[in-house]
Coordinates of C-alpha atoms and ligand atoms in Angstrom, one line a residue:
M1 CA 8.7 27.4 13.8
M2 CA 9.1 23.6 14.4
K3 CA 11.3 23.3 17.7
G4 CA 14.7 23.1 17.4
H5 CA 14.6 24.5 14.0
Q6 CA 15.0 27.8 12.3
P7 CA 12.8 28.4 9.3
S8 CA 13.9 31.0 6.2
R9 CA 10.3 30.0 4.5
P10 CA 6.9 30.2 6.3
V11 CA 6.1 27.2 7.9
L12 CA 2.7 25.0 7.0
V13 CA 1.9 22.3 9.4
A14 CA -0.7 19.8 8.4
L15 CA -2.0 17.4 11.2
R16 CA -2.7 13.5 10.3
G17 CA -1.4 11.7 12.9
L18 CA -2.6 8.6 12.0
G19 CA -2.2 5.3 9.9
L20 CA -0.9 4.0 6.8
G21 CA -4.4 4.3 5.1
D22 CA -5.4 7.8 6.8
L23 CA -2.5 9.1 5.2
L24 CA -2.7 7.8 1.9
T25 CA -6.5 9.3 1.6
A26 CA -5.2 12.9 2.5
V27 CA -2.7 13.0 -0.6
P28 CA -5.1 14.9 -2.8
A29 CA -5.0 17.6 0.3
L30 CA -1.6 17.5 1.2
R31 CA -0.6 18.1 -2.7
A32 CA -3.3 21.1 -3.2
L33 CA -1.7 22.8 -0.2
R34 CA 1.9 22.2 -1.9
R35 CA 0.5 23.8 -4.8
A36 CA -1.2 26.9 -3.1
F37 CA 1.7 27.4 -0.8
P38 CA 4.7 26.8 -2.9
E39 CA 6.4 29.2 -0.8
H40 CA 5.9 27.7 2.8
R41 CA 7.8 24.9 4.4
V42 CA 5.1 22.0 4.5
A43 CA 5.4 19.7 7.4
L44 CA 3.0 17.1 8.0
A45 CA 2.2 15.6 11.7
A46 CA 2.3 12.6 11.5
P47 CA 3.7 8.7 13.0
A48 CA 7.3 8.6 11.8
A49 CA 6.8 4.8 10.7
L50 CA 5.2 6.9 7.4
A51 CA 8.2 8.8 6.7
G52 CA 9.6 6.5 4.0
L53 CA 6.4 7.5 2.2
L54 CA 7.0 11.0 2.0
P55 CA 9.4 10.7 -1.4
L56 CA 6.2 9.4 -3.1
I57 CA 3.9 11.7 -2.1
G58 CA 5.9 14.8 -3.2
A59 CA 4.1 17.6 -1.3
V60 CA 5.8 17.3 2.4
D61 CA 9.5 18.5 3.3
E62 CA 9.4 17.2 7.1
L63 CA 7.3 15.1 9.3
L64 CA 7.1 15.7 12.7
D65 CA 6.4 12.6 14.7
V66 CA 3.0 12.8 15.9
S67 CA 0.7 10.2 16.9
G68 CA -3.0 10.9 18.0
A69 CA -4.4 14.5 18.1
G70 CA -1.3 16.2 19.1
P71 CA 0.3 17.8 21.0
V72 CA 1.8 19.2 17.3
P73 CA 5.9 20.4 18.1
C74 CA 5.5 23.7 16.5
H75 CA 5.0 26.9 17.5
A76 CA 3.4 29.8 15.2
P77 CA 3.1 28.3 11.9
D78 CA 1.8 30.9 9.3
V79 CA -0.9 28.2 8.4
A80 CA -2.3 25.2 10.3
V81 CA -4.1 22.6 8.6
N82 CA -6.3 19.9 10.2
L83 CA -6.6 17.1 8.2
H84 CA -6.7 14.8 11.4
G85 CA -10.6 14.6 12.3
A86 CA -13.5 16.4 13.4
G87 CA -12.4 18.2 16.4
P88 CA -12.4 19.4 18.6
Q89 CA -9.2 17.9 20.5
S90 CA -7.4 17.6 16.8
T91 CA -8.5 21.6 16.3
A92 CA -7.3 22.8 19.8
A93 CA -4.2 20.8 19.4
L94 CA -3.3 23.1 16.0
L95 CA -4.8 26.5 17.8
R96 CA -2.2 25.4 20.4
T97 CA 0.5 26.1 18.0
R98 CA -0.8 29.7 17.4
P99 CA -0.9 29.4 13.5
G100 CA -1.3 32.7 11.5
R101 CA -4.3 31.1 10.0
L102 CA -6.2 27.6 10.8
L103 CA -7.8 25.5 7.9
T104 CA -10.2 23.1 9.4
H105 CA -14.0 21.7 10.0
A106 CA -16.1 24.1 12.4
H107 CA -16.9 22.5 15.6
P108 CA -19.3 23.7 18.1
L109 CA -17.3 23.6 20.8
L110 CA -15.0 26.4 18.7
P111 CA -17.1 28.8 17.5
G112 CA -14.9 30.8 16.9
T113 CA -13.2 28.6 14.2
P114 CA -14.8 28.9 10.6
G115 CA -15.0 26.0 8.6
P116 CA -17.4 23.9 6.7
P117 CA -19.8 21.7 8.8
W118 CA -18.0 17.7 9.2
D119 CA -20.1 15.6 6.9
P120 CA -20.2 12.1 8.6
G121 CA -21.5 10.3 5.3
A122 CA -18.3 12.0 3.1
H123 CA -15.7 9.7 1.5
E124 CA -12.9 10.2 3.3
V125 CA -10.8 11.6 0.3
T126 CA -13.3 14.0 -0.4
R127 CA -13.7 14.9 2.8
W128 CA -10.3 16.8 3.2
C129 CA -10.8 18.4 -0.4
A130 CA -14.2 19.5 0.3
M131 CA -12.9 21.6 3.8
L132 CA -9.6 22.8 1.5
G133 CA -12.5 24.0 -1.4
W134 CA -14.4 25.8 1.3
H135 CA -11.2 27.9 2.8
G136 CA -10.6 28.7 -1.1
V137 CA -7.8 26.1 -1.8
P138 CA -9.1 23.5 -4.8
A139 CA -8.1 19.9 -4.4
D140 CA -8.7 17.2 -7.2
P141 CA -9.7 14.2 -5.4
A142 CA -8.4 11.9 -8.1
D143 CA -5.0 13.3 -7.2
L144 CA -4.2 9.9 -4.9
S145 CA -1.7 8.0 -7.4
L146 CA 1.9 7.0 -6.1
T147 CA 5.0 5.5 -8.1
A148 CA 6.3 2.7 -6.7
P149 CA 9.9 2.0 -5.8
V150 CA 11.6 -0.6 -7.5
S151 CA 10.8 -3.9 -6.3
E152 CA 12.9 -7.0 -6.6
V153 CA 10.3 -9.4 -7.1
R154 CA 7.1 -8.9 -9.1
G155 CA 4.0 -11.0 -10.8
H156 CA 3.1 -12.0 -6.9
V157 CA -0.2 -12.0 -5.4
V158 CA -0.2 -9.8 -1.8
V159 CA -2.5 -11.0 1.1
H160 CA -2.6 -9.0 3.9
P161 CA -4.6 -10.8 6.6
G162 CA -4.7 -7.9 9.4
A163 CA -6.2 -5.0 10.0
A164 CA -6.2 -2.3 13.1
Y165 CA -9.4 -3.8 14.7
P166 CA -10.9 -7.6 15.4
A167 CA -13.7 -6.2 13.5
R168 CA -12.3 -5.8 10.7
R169 CA -10.1 -9.0 10.4
W170 CA -11.6 -11.5 7.9
P171 CA -10.8 -15.1 10.1
P172 CA -7.2 -16.9 9.2
E173 CA -8.9 -20.1 8.1
R174 CA -10.4 -18.4 5.3
F175 CA -7.6 -16.4 4.2
A176 CA -5.7 -19.7 4.1
E177 CA -8.2 -21.6 1.5
V178 CA -7.5 -18.6 -0.6
V179 CA -3.8 -18.8 -0.3
A180 CA -4.1 -22.2 -0.9
A181 CA -6.1 -21.9 -3.9
L182 CA -4.1 -19.2 -5.3
T183 CA -0.8 -21.1 -5.1
R184 CA -2.5 -24.3 -6.6
S185 CA -3.3 -22.1 -9.4
G186 CA 0.2 -21.7 -9.7
H187 CA 0.7 -18.2 -8.0
R188 CA 3.5 -17.1 -5.3
V189 CA 1.5 -15.7 -2.6
L190 CA 3.5 -12.8 -0.3
L191 CA 1.9 -12.6 3.4
T192 CA 2.4 -8.9 4.3
G193 CA 1.9 -7.2 7.6
G194 CA 3.6 -5.2 10.3
P195 CA 5.7 -6.2 13.4
A196 CA 2.4 -7.1 15.3
E197 CA 0.9 -9.0 12.4
R198 CA 3.9 -11.3 12.0
P199 CA 2.1 -14.3 14.0
L200 CA -1.6 -13.8 12.2
A201 CA 0.9 -13.7 8.6
G202 CA 2.6 -16.9 10.1
E203 CA -0.7 -18.6 11.0
V204 CA -2.2 -17.9 8.1
A205 CA 0.7 -19.4 6.2
A206 CA 0.9 -22.6 8.2
L207 CA -2.9 -22.9 7.5
A208 CA -2.5 -22.7 4.2
R209 CA 0.5 -25.2 3.7
D210 CA -2.3 -27.8 5.9
R211 CA -4.6 -27.0 2.7
G212 CA -1.6 -28.1 0.4
A213 CA -0.2 -24.1 -0.2
T214 CA 3.4 -24.3 -1.5
R215 CA 4.6 -21.0 -2.5
T216 CA 3.8 -18.7 0.0
E217 CA 6.6 -16.6 2.1
V218 CA 5.5 -14.5 5.0
V219 CA 7.4 -11.2 4.7
A220 CA 5.4 -9.8 7.6
G221 CA 7.0 -7.6 10.0
R222 CA 10.2 -7.6 7.4
T223 CA 9.2 -4.7 5.2
D224 CA 9.3 -1.0 6.1
V225 CA 6.5 1.3 4.3
A226 CA 8.5 2.2 1.5
E227 CA 9.4 -1.4 0.9
L228 CA 5.8 -2.2 1.7
A229 CA 5.1 0.2 -1.5
A230 CA 7.1 -1.6 -3.6
L231 CA 5.9 -5.3 -3.0
V232 CA 2.1 -3.6 -3.3
G233 CA 3.2 -1.8 -6.8
A234 CA 5.0 -5.0 -7.8
A235 CA 2.1 -7.5 -7.1
R236 CA -0.5 -8.8 -10.0
L237 CA -2.9 -8.6 -7.1
V238 CA -3.9 -7.4 -3.4
I239 CA -6.1 -9.3 -1.0
C240 CA -6.8 -7.6 2.3
G241 CA -9.4 -6.3 4.6
D242 CA -10.7 -2.7 5.1
T243 CA -6.9 -1.4 6.0
G244 CA -4.0 1.2 4.6
V245 CA -2.9 -1.9 2.3
A246 CA -6.1 -1.2 0.5
H247 CA -5.1 2.3 0.2
L248 CA -1.2 1.4 -0.9
A249 CA -3.0 -0.5 -3.7
T250 CA -5.3 1.8 -4.9
A251 CA -2.8 4.6 -4.8
L252 CA -0.1 2.6 -6.7
G253 CA -2.8 0.9 -9.3
T254 CA -2.5 -2.4 -8.3
P255 CA -6.3 -4.4 -8.8
S256 CA -7.2 -5.7 -5.2
V257 CA -9.9 -7.4 -3.4
V258 CA -11.1 -5.5 -0.4
I259 CA -13.2 -7.4 2.0
F260 CA -15.3 -4.8 3.7
G261 CA -16.7 -5.6 7.4
P262 CA -18.6 -2.9 9.5
V263 CA -17.7 0.0 7.6
S264 CA -19.4 1.1 3.9
P265 CA -16.7 1.1 1.2
A266 CA -18.9 4.4 0.2
L267 CA -16.8 5.8 3.3
W268 CA -13.7 4.0 2.9
G269 CA -13.8 2.7 -0.2
P270 CA -11.0 1.7 -3.6
S271 CA -11.0 3.9 -6.5
G272 CA -8.6 4.8 -9.0
R273 CA -7.0 3.6 -12.4
A274 CA -6.7 0.0 -11.3
A275 CA -9.6 -2.9 -11.1
H276 CA -10.3 -2.7 -7.4
I277 CA -13.5 -5.2 -6.0
A278 CA -14.7 -4.3 -2.8
L279 CA -17.0 -7.0 -1.0
W280 CA -19.1 -5.9 1.5
A281 CA -22.3 -7.5 3.0
G282 CA -24.2 -3.8 3.5
R283 CA -23.7 -4.4 7.2
S284 CA -22.8 -0.9 8.9
G285 CA -21.2 -1.7 12.5
D286 CA -18.6 -0.5 14.8
P287 CA -15.4 -0.1 13.1
H288 CA -13.6 -0.7 16.5
G289 CA -15.2 -3.8 17.8
D290 CA -13.3 -6.9 19.2
V291 CA -15.1 -9.4 17.3
P292 CA -15.3 -9.9 13.7
G293 CA -18.3 -8.0 12.1
E294 CA -21.4 -9.8 11.3
G295 CA -21.7 -8.9 7.7
L296 CA -17.7 -9.6 7.5
L297 CA -18.2 -13.2 8.5
E298 CA -20.9 -13.6 5.6
I299 CA -18.4 -12.9 3.1
G300 CA -17.4 -16.3 2.1
V301 CA -14.1 -18.1 0.4
A302 CA -15.5 -18.6 -2.9
D303 CA -16.7 -14.7 -3.0
V304 CA -12.8 -13.9 -2.6
L305 CA -11.6 -16.4 -4.8
A306 CA -14.2 -15.5 -7.6
A307 CA -13.2 -11.8 -7.4
A308 CA -9.7 -12.7 -7.1
T309 CA -9.9 -15.1 -10.5
G310 CA -11.3 -12.3 -12.3
L311 CA -9.1 -9.7 -11.5
L312 CA -6.2 -12.3 -12.0
A313 CA -7.4 -13.0 -15.6
R314 CA -8.1 -9.8 -16.4
A315 CA -4.3 -8.8 -15.6
G316 CA -3.1 -11.9 -17.3
E317 CA -4.6 -10.4 -20.4
E318 CA -3.1 -6.9 -19.9
T319 CA 0.7 -8.5 -19.0
D320 CA 3.7 -8.3 -21.0
P321 CA 4.7 -12.0 -22.1
V322 CA 7.5 -14.1 -20.7
T323 CA 10.3 -14.0 -23.4
V324 CA 13.2 -16.4 -23.4
T325 CA 16.4 -14.7 -25.6
L326 CA 19.1 -16.9 -26.4
C327 CA 22.7 -15.2 -26.0
E328 CA 25.0 -15.5 -28.4
D329 CA 27.8 -18.3 -26.6
G330 CA 26.3 -17.4 -23.3
P331 CA 22.9 -17.8 -21.0
L332 CA 19.5 -17.6 -21.3
L333 CA 18.3 -14.2 -20.8
V334 CA 14.5 -14.8 -19.3
R335 CA 12.3 -11.4 -19.2
G336 CA 8.9 -11.0 -18.0
P337 CA 6.8 -11.4 -14.7
F338 CA 7.7 -15.2 -14.2
T339 CA 8.4 -17.1 -11.3
I340 CA 11.2 -20.0 -11.3
V341 CA 10.0 -22.8 -8.8
T342 CA 12.0 -26.0 -7.4
R343 CA 10.1 -29.8 -8.4
D344 CA 8.4 -28.9 -5.1
G345 CA 7.2 -26.0 -6.0
R346 CA 9.0 -23.6 -4.1
A347 CA 10.3 -20.4 -5.6
V348 CA 13.8 -19.8 -6.3
G349 CA 15.4 -16.2 -5.9
P350 CA 16.4 -13.8 -7.2
G351 CA 12.9 -13.1 -8.4
R352 CA 13.8 -10.0 -10.5
S353 CA 12.2 -9.4 -14.0
T354 CA 15.0 -10.3 -15.9
V355 CA 17.1 -13.3 -15.1
A356 CA 20.4 -15.0 -16.8
L357 CA 20.0 -18.8 -16.9
C358 CA 22.9 -21.2 -17.2
R359 CA 23.6 -22.7 -20.6
C360 CA 27.0 -24.1 -20.1
G361 CA 26.9 -25.9 -17.1
R362 CA 29.7 -24.3 -15.5
S363 CA 28.3 -22.2 -13.2
R364 CA 28.5 -22.3 -9.6
V365 CA 25.2 -20.4 -8.8
K366 CA 22.5 -22.7 -10.9
P367 CA 20.7 -22.4 -12.3
F368 CA 21.6 -18.8 -12.8
C369 CA 24.6 -17.4 -15.2
D370 CA 27.8 -16.2 -12.8
G371 CA 29.9 -15.2 -16.3
S372 CA 31.9 -18.6 -15.9
H373 CA 31.2 -19.3 -19.6
K374 CA 33.6 -17.1 -20.7
A375 CA 36.3 -18.6 -19.2
A376 CA 35.3 -22.0 -20.3
G377 CA 34.9 -20.9 -23.9
F378 CA 31.6 -22.1 -24.4
R379 CA 30.2 -22.4 -27.6
A380 CA 26.4 -22.5 -27.9
P381 CA 24.7 -24.8 -30.4
G382 CA 23.6 -23.2 -33.5
E383 CA 20.5 -21.5 -33.0
P384 CA 17.2 -23.1 -34.4
A385 CA 15.4 -21.4 -37.8
A386 CA 13.0 -19.0 -37.3
D387 CA 10.6 -21.5 -38.8
A388 CA 12.0 -24.5 -37.8
Ligands
LIG1 S1 26.0 -19.8 -19.3 FE1 27.2 -18.5 -18.2 S2 27.8 -19.6 -16.3 FE2 27.1 -20.9 -17.9

């Protein structure tokens, strides 16, 4: 049972004490466990910062705050599942909970623990599904999708310049070139990241402004994981390195350009229902290195822009058109993937997919309608004829 908790149902605990992308690559395995153990209370041992994603995943009853390979605050679960790593630390941490049954990979230092051999060449999504399959739990690697939370903004481009290690961080100057080019083409860019990445996002924004960027906003450090998911889900495109946001784009079906460094996209690359482009120079190296990988630096601004503009053009063809409805004696109702900007190019809220624009001139919140037209008895001019 979990510490301080008296379960009425048998407990299954799954260990994945890692980051955002790691959790998202384990979603098919978690859903498979949910289906295979419908009577169990499923506890996920993972960092508390990821709790906001659990309602989107829909397979987990509870989060136990664990960062790293343990310890796991759970005693005598009916089933323990190692979705964390090859072992032995993670496997040993789960063995210390004294589970009734342990689903994990085999490890030579733990000969009494059955499981399939660890395959270092397996894609991270299929690895965990294959391990569960070996233990008799069928899992579908394509079962990755999440439904995005509602977003108040849409139609923007998310640029996420950070990554866990410098080896995977494309230079900020290059991100700035991309941001500037996108805003010159009329796109609104949101720079995302965690609290520790806010200075980096700010640096990219400042460099982009030096290059003529206008419609750029730094939201790094101001979103929790669910709000980040909403922004990614409502975006037309995500541009990022080999990091968790790339997996969020995959899960939410948002097109993405992912700039790979020392790790092949064959191991951690995107898949799924949306269009994704993985840029990789073909050079493997240390993913935890403290300088950008050589291959990462071989990917140029032109490469990223070519991929981005291609995906944006395709998304534009598939996007609903913007419509403007003349409300009788009232505002103009604008629907669709629009953005309202000032004369100098700054985006003006509220950024919803539908807004009412004042037509009477009496609103106190122009350009938006605040209902003043009713008190003013506004009468709109006659609507144009259909073929006028
Ligand atoms: S149209 Fe509503 S306040 Fe002007």
